[in-house]
Amino acid sequence: RIHSGFPNKVTVECVGINEKWEIAAIADFQVKENEMHLAVPRRLLEVQKQPLRLQFKWADNTLSDEKIESFYIDGDVAPIGRLNYVFTE
């Protein structure tokens, strides 16, 4: 989510122990032409191994953050379905 009051900051969220979304950190981001760059602090990933291998999915405009089905039937999700993006160092 774009951090209110700071145009180049976003909130990084995670699902907490009570299964509700919680703010984990504030991260830098920028948009240039058709690309968006997001700088997530490495400590948030809780990964000790090197090199890093990260799987992720992008979602926005979902109607409900609490219902996983919303990621598939509402808003925009990429990649579609059960697929993930994979980043490897």
Tab-separated table of C-alpha atoms in Angstrom:
chain	number	residue	atom	x	y	z
A	1	ARG	CA	0.000	0.000	0.000
A	2	ILE	CA	1.279	3.488	-0.758
A	3	HIS	CA	2.335	5.103	2.505
A	4	SER	CA	0.213	8.198	3.121
A	5	GLY	CA	2.187	11.411	3.086
A	6	PHE	CA	5.273	9.885	1.428
A	7	PRO	CA	4.980	9.488	-2.359
A	8	ASN	CA	7.986	7.136	-2.702
A	9	LYS	CA	7.192	4.851	0.239
A	10	VAL	CA	4.942	1.804	0.591
A	11	THR	CA	3.927	-0.339	3.522
A	12	VAL	CA	5.072	-3.951	3.447
A	13	GLU	CA	2.460	-6.151	5.063
A	14	CYS	CA	2.380	-9.721	6.304
A	15	VAL	CA	-0.198	-12.005	7.839
A	16	GLY	CA	0.282	-11.989	11.619
A	17	ILE	CA	-0.355	-14.740	14.134
A	18	ASN	CA	-4.007	-13.709	14.414
A	19	GLU	CA	-4.344	-14.151	10.619
A	20	LYS	CA	-4.833	-10.412	10.035
A	21	TRP	CA	-2.681	-8.229	7.790
A	22	GLU	CA	-0.081	-6.248	9.770
A	23	ILE	CA	2.460	-3.629	8.719
A	24	ALA	CA	5.910	-5.220	8.763
A	25	ALA	CA	7.958	-2.284	7.432
A	26	ILE	CA	8.079	0.797	5.246
A	27	ALA	CA	9.879	0.315	1.919
A	28	ASP	CA	11.098	2.547	-0.899
A	29	PHE	CA	9.558	2.281	-4.342
A	30	GLN	CA	9.652	4.114	-7.627
A	31	VAL	CA	7.871	3.966	-10.946
A	32	LYS	CA	9.651	4.589	-14.243
A	33	GLU	CA	7.667	4.227	-17.461
A	34	ASN	CA	6.106	0.746	-17.311
A	35	GLU	CA	8.248	-0.612	-14.448
A	36	MET	CA	7.878	-0.432	-10.687
A	37	HIS	CA	10.839	-1.062	-8.393
A	38	LEU	CA	10.259	-2.078	-4.784
A	39	ALA	CA	13.046	-2.290	-2.171
A	40	VAL	CA	11.995	-4.723	0.572
A	41	PRO	CA	14.424	-4.867	3.508
A	42	ARG	CA	16.175	-8.252	3.391
A	43	ARG	CA	15.712	-8.789	7.143
A	44	LEU	CA	11.948	-9.041	6.553
A	45	LEU	CA	12.427	-12.158	4.461
A	46	GLU	CA	13.944	-14.021	7.423
A	47	VAL	CA	16.266	-15.869	5.078
A	48	GLN	CA	19.699	-16.904	6.266
A	49	LYS	CA	20.704	-18.947	3.217
A	50	GLN	CA	22.606	-17.461	0.317
A	51	PRO	CA	21.836	-17.144	-2.523
A	52	LEU	CA	18.299	-15.923	-2.118
A	53	ARG	CA	15.439	-17.748	-3.880
A	54	LEU	CA	12.143	-15.914	-3.512
A	55	GLN	CA	8.669	-16.846	-4.789
A	56	PHE	CA	5.983	-14.172	-4.857
A	57	LYS	CA	2.625	-13.162	-6.300
A	58	TRP	CA	1.372	-9.652	-6.971
A	59	ALA	CA	-2.229	-8.659	-6.187
A	60	ASP	CA	-4.151	-5.401	-6.047
A	61	ASN	CA	-7.721	-4.165	-5.989
A	62	THR	CA	-9.008	-7.279	-4.243
A	63	LEU	CA	-12.286	-6.791	-2.409
A	64	SER	CA	-11.292	-8.699	0.721
A	65	ASP	CA	-7.847	-9.096	2.283
A	66	GLU	CA	-9.152	-11.800	4.608
A	67	LYS	CA	-10.469	-14.198	1.970
A	68	ILE	CA	-7.883	-15.941	-0.190
A	69	GLU	CA	-10.528	-16.502	-2.864
A	70	SER	CA	-10.546	-12.750	-3.485
A	71	PHE	CA	-7.050	-13.057	-4.985
A	72	TYR	CA	-8.523	-15.230	-7.752
A	73	ILE	CA	-11.955	-13.708	-8.429
A	74	ASP	CA	-11.541	-9.959	-7.701
A	75	GLY	CA	-9.024	-7.314	-8.671
A	76	ASP	CA	-5.774	-8.003	-10.498
A	77	VAL	CA	-3.387	-10.846	-9.701
A	78	ALA	CA	-0.174	-11.782	-11.437
A	79	PRO	CA	0.719	-14.344	-12.398
A	80	ILE	CA	-2.727	-15.856	-12.742
A	81	GLY	CA	-3.960	-18.834	-10.715
A	82	ARG	CA	-1.586	-20.903	-8.626
A	83	LEU	CA	1.551	-19.749	-10.439
A	84	ASN	CA	4.259	-17.649	-8.722
A	85	TYR	CA	7.066	-15.421	-9.876
A	86	VAL	CA	10.477	-16.731	-8.859
A	87	PHE	CA	13.513	-14.547	-8.154
A	88	THR	CA	16.909	-16.235	-7.743
A	89	GLU	CA	20.225	-14.524	-6.992
